mmCIF file of C-alpha atoms in Angstrom:
data_model
loop_
_atom_site.group_PDB
_atom_site.id
_atom_site.type_symbol
_atom_site.label_atom_id
_atom_site.label_comp_id
_atom_site.label_asym_id
_atom_site.label_seq_id
_atom_site.Cartn_x
_atom_site.Cartn_y
_atom_site.Cartn_z
ATOM 1 C CA MET P 13 104.445 95.830 86.951
ATOM 2 C CA THR P 14 104.542 98.541 89.641
ATOM 3 C CA LEU P 15 101.283 98.818 91.562
ATOM 4 C CA ASP P 16 99.867 101.860 93.302
ATOM 5 C CA ARG P 17 98.854 101.065 96.872
ATOM 6 C CA PRO P 18 98.624 102.847 100.236
ATOM 7 C CA HIS P 19 101.663 102.855 102.499
ATOM 8 C CA GLY P 20 101.900 99.744 104.637
ATOM 9 C CA VAL P 21 99.579 97.695 102.429
ATOM 10 C CA SER P 22 100.790 94.487 100.797
ATOM 11 C CA ILE P 23 98.896 92.293 98.341
ATOM 12 C CA ARG P 24 99.790 88.714 97.537
ATOM 13 C CA THR P 25 98.259 85.552 96.172
ATOM 14 C CA VAL P 26 97.127 83.060 98.793
ATOM 15 C CA HIS P 27 97.610 79.291 98.487
ATOM 16 C CA ASP P 28 97.749 77.913 102.031
ATOM 17 C CA VAL P 29 94.816 76.525 103.954
ATOM 18 C CA ALA P 30 95.031 79.032 106.819
ATOM 19 C CA GLY P 31 95.268 82.006 104.464
ATOM 20 C CA LEU P 32 92.279 80.857 102.414
ATOM 21 C CA ALA P 33 90.263 80.269 105.598
ATOM 22 C CA ALA P 34 90.974 83.862 106.630
ATOM 23 C CA VAL P 35 89.745 85.102 103.239
ATOM 24 C CA THR P 36 86.581 83.027 103.666
ATOM 25 C CA ASP P 37 85.947 84.651 107.054
ATOM 26 C CA TYR P 38 86.553 88.091 105.562
ATOM 27 C CA PHE P 39 83.942 87.514 102.858
ATOM 28 C CA SER P 40 81.480 86.278 105.514
ATOM 29 C CA ASP P 41 81.907 89.512 107.425
ATOM 30 C CA VAL P 42 81.464 91.663 104.297
ATOM 31 C CA TRP P 43 78.289 89.853 103.186
ATOM 32 C CA GLN P 44 77.008 89.564 106.755
ATOM 33 C CA THR P 45 76.658 85.794 106.843
ATOM 34 C CA PRO P 46 77.561 83.476 109.739
ATOM 35 C CA ARG P 47 81.125 82.282 109.440
ATOM 36 C CA SER P 48 79.713 78.774 109.576
ATOM 37 C CA ALA P 49 77.866 79.475 106.292
ATOM 38 C CA PRO P 50 80.267 81.579 104.220
ATOM 39 C CA PRO P 51 79.449 82.760 100.693
ATOM 40 C CA TYR P 52 82.791 81.335 99.483
ATOM 41 C CA PRO P 53 83.897 78.311 101.544
ATOM 42 C CA ALA P 54 87.637 77.792 102.000
ATOM 43 C CA GLU P 55 87.562 74.389 100.302
ATOM 44 C CA VAL P 56 86.005 75.975 97.205
ATOM 45 C CA LEU P 57 88.688 78.669 97.143
ATOM 46 C CA HIS P 58 91.366 75.992 97.522
ATOM 47 C CA SER P 59 89.942 74.097 94.544
ATOM 48 C CA LEU P 60 89.850 77.241 92.402
ATOM 49 C CA VAL P 61 93.488 77.987 93.196
ATOM 50 C CA HIS P 62 94.433 74.393 92.429
ATOM 51 C CA ALA P 63 92.644 74.701 89.068
ATOM 52 C CA GLY P 64 94.742 77.735 88.105
ATOM 53 C CA GLY P 65 92.714 80.591 89.513
ATOM 54 C CA ALA P 66 94.008 83.189 91.945
ATOM 55 C CA VAL P 67 92.980 84.384 95.385
ATOM 56 C CA HIS P 68 94.546 87.754 96.193
ATOM 57 C CA ALA P 69 94.591 89.081 99.744
ATOM 58 C CA ALA P 70 95.400 92.623 100.846
ATOM 59 C CA TYR P 71 97.033 93.169 104.222
ATOM 60 C CA ASP P 72 97.220 96.447 106.081
ATOM 61 C CA GLY P 73 100.220 95.495 108.154
ATOM 62 C CA THR P 74 99.185 92.040 109.346
ATOM 63 C CA ARG P 75 95.417 92.685 109.193
ATOM 64 C CA LEU P 76 93.465 91.197 106.297
ATOM 65 C CA ALA P 77 91.809 94.204 104.642
ATOM 66 C CA GLY P 78 90.636 92.969 101.236
ATOM 67 C CA ALA P 79 90.478 89.963 98.963
ATOM 68 C CA SER P 80 89.521 88.878 95.458
ATOM 69 C CA VAL P 81 89.065 85.659 93.501
ATOM 70 C CA ALA P 82 89.621 85.232 89.751
ATOM 71 C CA VAL P 83 89.371 82.261 87.396
ATOM 72 C CA PHE P 84 89.795 81.724 83.672
ATOM 73 C CA GLY P 85 86.819 82.130 81.368
ATOM 74 C CA PRO P 86 85.976 80.156 78.208
ATOM 75 C CA ASP P 87 87.613 82.586 75.747
ATOM 76 C CA ARG P 88 90.983 82.901 77.468
ATOM 77 C CA ASP P 89 89.735 85.893 79.391
ATOM 78 C CA THR P 90 89.490 86.011 83.179
ATOM 79 C CA TYR P 91 86.450 86.211 85.415
ATOM 80 C CA SER P 92 86.554 87.904 88.800
ATOM 81 C CA LEU P 93 84.197 85.905 90.985
ATOM 82 C CA VAL P 94 84.356 88.289 93.911
ATOM 83 C CA ALA P 95 86.314 91.257 95.217
ATOM 84 C CA ALA P 96 85.920 93.222 98.417
ATOM 85 C CA ALA P 97 88.182 95.573 100.308
ATOM 86 C CA ASP P 98 88.239 98.090 103.094
ATOM 87 C CA GLN P 99 87.770 101.703 102.065
ATOM 88 C CA GLY P 100 90.626 102.978 99.928
ATOM 89 C CA LEU P 101 92.005 99.557 99.001
ATOM 90 C CA GLY P 102 89.642 98.432 96.243
ATOM 91 C CA TYR P 103 91.668 99.935 93.417
ATOM 92 C CA ALA P 104 94.872 98.270 94.605
ATOM 93 C CA VAL P 105 93.142 94.877 94.820
ATOM 94 C CA LYS P 106 91.777 95.174 91.273
ATOM 95 C CA GLN P 107 95.178 96.268 89.974
ATOM 96 C CA ALA P 108 96.727 93.185 91.570
ATOM 97 C CA GLN P 109 94.205 91.036 89.705
ATOM 98 C CA ARG P 110 95.004 92.942 86.509
ATOM 99 C CA ALA P 111 98.754 92.374 86.901
ATOM 100 C CA TRP P 112 98.224 88.641 87.512
ATOM 101 C CA ALA P 113 96.079 88.322 84.386
ATOM 102 C CA LEU P 114 98.431 90.345 82.174
ATOM 103 C CA ASP P 115 101.385 88.248 83.296
ATOM 104 C CA LEU P 116 99.493 85.231 81.937
ATOM 105 C CA GLY P 117 98.849 86.943 78.607
ATOM 106 C CA VAL P 118 95.177 87.745 79.270
ATOM 107 C CA ARG P 119 93.693 90.975 77.888
ATOM 108 C CA THR P 120 90.207 91.152 79.414
ATOM 109 C CA MET P 121 88.478 90.482 82.719
ATOM 110 C CA ARG P 122 84.767 90.226 83.438
ATOM 111 C CA TRP P 123 82.647 90.255 86.603
ATOM 112 C CA THR P 124 79.145 91.171 87.762
ATOM 113 C CA PHE P 125 77.827 93.641 90.309
ATOM 114 C CA ASP P 126 74.498 95.004 91.512
ATOM 115 C CA PRO P 127 73.663 97.915 89.150
ATOM 116 C CA LEU P 128 71.744 99.716 91.900
ATOM 117 C CA VAL P 129 74.898 100.157 93.995
ATOM 118 C CA GLY P 130 76.057 103.480 92.590
ATOM 119 C CA ARG P 131 79.421 103.579 94.364
ATOM 120 C CA ASN P 132 80.374 100.240 92.817
ATOM 121 C CA ALA P 133 79.210 101.407 89.405
ATOM 122 C CA ARG P 134 81.364 104.512 89.669
ATOM 123 C CA PHE P 135 84.368 102.450 90.741
ATOM 124 C CA ASN P 136 83.966 99.910 87.941
ATOM 125 C CA LEU P 137 83.097 102.289 85.104
ATOM 126 C CA ALA P 138 84.637 105.657 85.988
ATOM 127 C CA LYS P 139 87.641 104.578 88.059
ATOM 128 C CA LEU P 140 88.719 101.354 86.325
ATOM 129 C CA GLY P 141 87.355 102.148 82.870
ATOM 130 C CA ALA P 142 85.377 98.933 82.454
ATOM 131 C CA ALA P 143 82.095 98.892 80.515
ATOM 132 C CA GLY P 144 78.753 97.350 81.439
ATOM 133 C CA THR P 145 78.137 94.901 78.602
ATOM 134 C CA GLU P 146 75.255 92.672 79.728
ATOM 135 C CA TYR P 147 72.195 93.125 81.958
ATOM 136 C CA LEU P 148 71.191 89.947 83.818
ATOM 137 C CA VAL P 149 67.709 89.762 85.347
ATOM 138 C CA ASP P 150 67.537 88.064 88.780
ATOM 139 C CA PHE P 151 70.865 86.386 87.996
ATOM 140 C CA TYR P 152 71.301 84.437 91.244
ATOM 141 C CA GLY P 153 67.647 84.063 92.185
ATOM 142 C CA PRO P 154 66.814 84.688 95.875
ATOM 143 C CA MET P 155 69.817 85.518 98.042
ATOM 144 C CA ALA P 156 69.844 85.104 101.818
ATOM 145 C CA ASP P 157 72.911 87.071 102.881
ATOM 146 C CA GLY P 158 72.665 90.192 105.016
ATOM 147 C CA VAL P 159 73.261 92.564 102.100
ATOM 148 C CA ASN P 160 70.974 91.236 99.333
ATOM 149 C CA ASP P 161 68.166 89.515 101.239
ATOM 150 C CA GLY P 162 64.670 90.551 100.169
ATOM 151 C CA ASP P 163 65.618 91.846 96.722
ATOM 152 C CA GLU P 164 65.835 90.381 93.245
ATOM 153 C CA SER P 165 69.415 89.745 92.175
ATOM 154 C CA ASP P 166 69.776 91.679 88.905
ATOM 155 C CA ARG P 167 73.417 92.062 87.906
ATOM 156 C CA LEU P 168 75.391 94.062 85.379
ATOM 157 C CA THR P 169 78.271 92.264 83.671
ATOM 158 C CA VAL P 170 81.298 94.497 83.191
ATOM 159 C CA THR P 171 84.120 93.855 80.762
ATOM 160 C CA TRP P 172 87.501 95.400 81.561
ATOM 161 C CA ASP P 173 90.088 95.847 78.822
ATOM 162 C CA LEU P 174 93.241 95.282 80.847
ATOM 163 C CA THR P 175 95.416 96.990 78.227
ATOM 164 C CA ALA P 176 93.346 100.192 77.951
ATOM 165 C CA PRO P 177 94.721 103.391 79.525
ATOM 166 C CA GLY P 178 91.457 104.150 81.348
ATOM 167 C CA PRO P 179 88.010 105.684 80.849
ATOM 168 C CA SER P 180 87.599 107.557 77.568
ATOM 169 C CA TYR P 181 83.891 107.862 76.846
ATOM 170 C CA GLU P 182 82.107 111.161 76.305
ATOM 171 C CA THR P 183 79.203 111.784 78.669
ATOM 172 C CA GLY P 184 76.964 113.970 76.480
ATOM 173 C CA ASP P 185 74.593 116.661 77.717
ATOM 174 C CA ARG P 186 72.285 114.918 80.151
ATOM 175 C CA GLU P 187 70.365 117.972 81.280
ATOM 176 C CA ALA P 188 69.375 118.876 77.724
ATOM 177 C CA ALA P 189 67.956 115.423 76.979
ATOM 178 C CA PRO P 190 64.215 114.741 77.264
ATOM 179 C CA ALA P 191 63.000 112.640 80.202
ATOM 180 C CA THR P 192 61.686 109.192 79.311
ATOM 181 C CA HIS P 193 60.914 107.550 82.670
ATOM 182 C CA ASN P 194 60.047 108.659 86.198
ATOM 183 C CA GLY P 195 61.450 106.937 89.266
ATOM 184 C CA PRO P 196 59.671 105.578 92.345
ATOM 185 C CA ASP P 197 60.297 108.936 94.050
ATOM 186 C CA GLY P 198 58.384 110.799 91.320
ATOM 187 C CA GLU P 199 61.513 112.448 89.921
ATOM 188 C CA THR P 200 63.073 111.877 86.502
ATOM 189 C CA LEU P 201 64.641 108.433 86.358
ATOM 190 C CA ALA P 202 65.956 108.337 82.780
ATOM 191 C CA ARG P 203 66.721 110.644 79.860
ATOM 192 C CA ARG P 204 67.550 109.962 76.220
ATOM 193 C CA ASP P 205 69.083 112.416 73.773
ATOM 194 C CA LEU P 206 67.372 113.205 70.486
ATOM 195 C CA ALA P 207 70.347 111.904 68.486
ATOM 196 C CA ASP P 208 69.876 108.489 70.160
ATOM 197 C CA ASP P 209 73.551 108.398 71.183
ATOM 198 C CA HIS P 210 73.073 108.258 74.957
ATOM 199 C CA VAL P 211 70.672 107.142 77.648
ATOM 200 C CA TRP P 212 71.076 108.289 81.248
ATOM 201 C CA CYS P 213 69.577 106.439 84.211
ATOM 202 C CA ARG P 214 69.587 107.355 87.893
ATOM 203 C CA VAL P 215 69.929 104.990 90.865
ATOM 204 C CA PRO P 216 69.056 105.637 94.532
ATOM 205 C CA ASP P 217 71.625 107.217 96.828
ATOM 206 C CA ASP P 218 72.181 104.067 98.912
ATOM 207 C CA ILE P 219 70.252 100.968 97.861
ATOM 208 C CA VAL P 220 71.714 98.858 100.686
ATOM 209 C CA LYS P 221 70.308 101.198 103.356
ATOM 210 C CA LEU P 222 67.040 101.558 101.447
ATOM 211 C CA ARG P 223 66.679 97.780 101.144
ATOM 212 C CA ALA P 224 67.067 97.411 104.912
ATOM 213 C CA ALA P 225 64.640 100.246 105.714
ATOM 214 C CA ASP P 226 61.982 99.742 103.011
ATOM 215 C CA PRO P 227 62.385 96.552 100.938
ATOM 216 C CA VAL P 228 59.167 97.204 99.003
ATOM 217 C CA LEU P 229 60.419 100.589 97.805
ATOM 218 C CA ALA P 230 63.834 99.092 97.031
ATOM 219 C CA LEU P 231 62.156 96.482 94.826
ATOM 220 C CA ARG P 232 60.261 99.236 92.990
ATOM 221 C CA TRP P 233 63.613 100.856 92.226
ATOM 222 C CA ARG P 234 64.918 97.487 91.006
ATOM 223 C CA HIS P 235 62.060 97.090 88.539
ATOM 224 C CA ALA P 236 62.214 100.717 87.359
ATOM 225 C CA VAL P 237 65.945 100.635 86.603
ATOM 226 C CA ARG P 238 65.608 97.166 85.057
ATOM 227 C CA GLU P 239 63.049 98.504 82.572
ATOM 228 C CA VAL P 240 65.393 101.264 81.408
ATOM 229 C CA PHE P 241 68.453 99.027 81.158
ATOM 230 C CA THR P 242 66.853 96.051 79.432
ATOM 231 C CA GLU P 243 65.250 98.328 76.835
ATOM 232 C CA ALA P 244 68.525 100.173 76.192
ATOM 233 C CA PHE P 245 70.681 97.038 76.080
ATOM 234 C CA ALA P 246 68.267 95.423 73.604
ATOM 235 C CA GLN P 247 68.879 98.448 71.360
ATOM 236 C CA GLY P 248 72.662 98.153 71.431
ATOM 237 C CA PHE P 249 73.626 100.376 74.365
ATOM 238 C CA THR P 250 76.238 99.566 77.006
ATOM 239 C CA ALA P 251 76.967 101.257 80.325
ATOM 240 C CA THR P 252 80.031 103.456 79.947
ATOM 241 C CA GLY P 253 80.012 105.863 82.879
ATOM 242 C CA MET P 254 78.608 106.814 86.282
ATOM 243 C CA SER P 255 78.492 110.353 87.656
ATOM 244 C CA ARG P 256 79.117 111.382 91.229
ATOM 245 C CA ASP P 257 75.425 112.226 91.602
ATOM 246 C CA GLY P 258 74.283 108.724 90.689
ATOM 247 C CA TRP P 259 73.537 108.852 86.949
ATOM 248 C CA TYR P 260 74.658 106.120 84.588
ATOM 249 C CA THR P 261 75.682 107.017 81.058
ATOM 250 C CA LEU P 262 74.755 104.377 78.491
ATOM 251 C CA THR P 263 76.282 104.685 75.026
ATOM 252 C CA ARG P 264 75.163 102.980 71.859
ATOM 253 C CA ASP P 265 77.771 100.439 70.710
ATOM 254 C CA ASP P 266 78.124 101.864 67.190
ATOM 255 C CA ARG P 267 78.828 105.322 68.632
ATOM 256 C CA LYS P 268 81.576 104.448 71.160
ATOM 257 C CA ASP P 269 84.374 104.881 68.625
ATOM 258 C CA SER P 270 83.556 108.590 68.463
ATOM 259 C CA ALA P 271 84.279 109.058 72.177
ATOM 260 C CA VAL P 272 86.966 111.473 73.264
#
């Protein structure tokens, strides 16, 4: 499979001790933890590779510029434990994971991410064409890294059909839909159309910066978005899109086949 990637960038699976240690250090830097207390220790990565998983590393020349870890799930799908990359390389890293999985006959991949991080939502849903299929409340419990500390760890599970051509869901007419919830800033947080086909929900511009500046306000956003998502998911909706201005589109499961 031919992969799209920037000039000078190479991506390969990593098996050796030194290469896995470098990936561990990279993840420590991304999640702002001491390298002596990494979120994914090298010995754990080595065990996952030995068990049949894959650690991919992206190199810009000789510099490590991205990495991902994937393992097999219970239903012969794959689960991406973690992926991070320098700006502009994320898509190439995910495509490398996709190619690895397809070569093994796997059709789907799942992972979780923080639903308040709008840029990640747009990448996962609008760029890759995955769908948010499960809302997990405080999934990890308290987290002490430099990115998530002080917040509750809600996560959105995404499911990526590795054989699909890309995003194909309709977005509906958000502006014409009645408001249903207000956000912590006093503005409309969520809308729902009268046909009950779509729900739209807004997230803050940059939750990571907000969490660092005002953790109490960030937690209010967490609870407000959680209320919208858990209600919608209980009624059969999934997350199918994210706009550039920070609005999720949620589509009812029995309506997705009508998408164009």
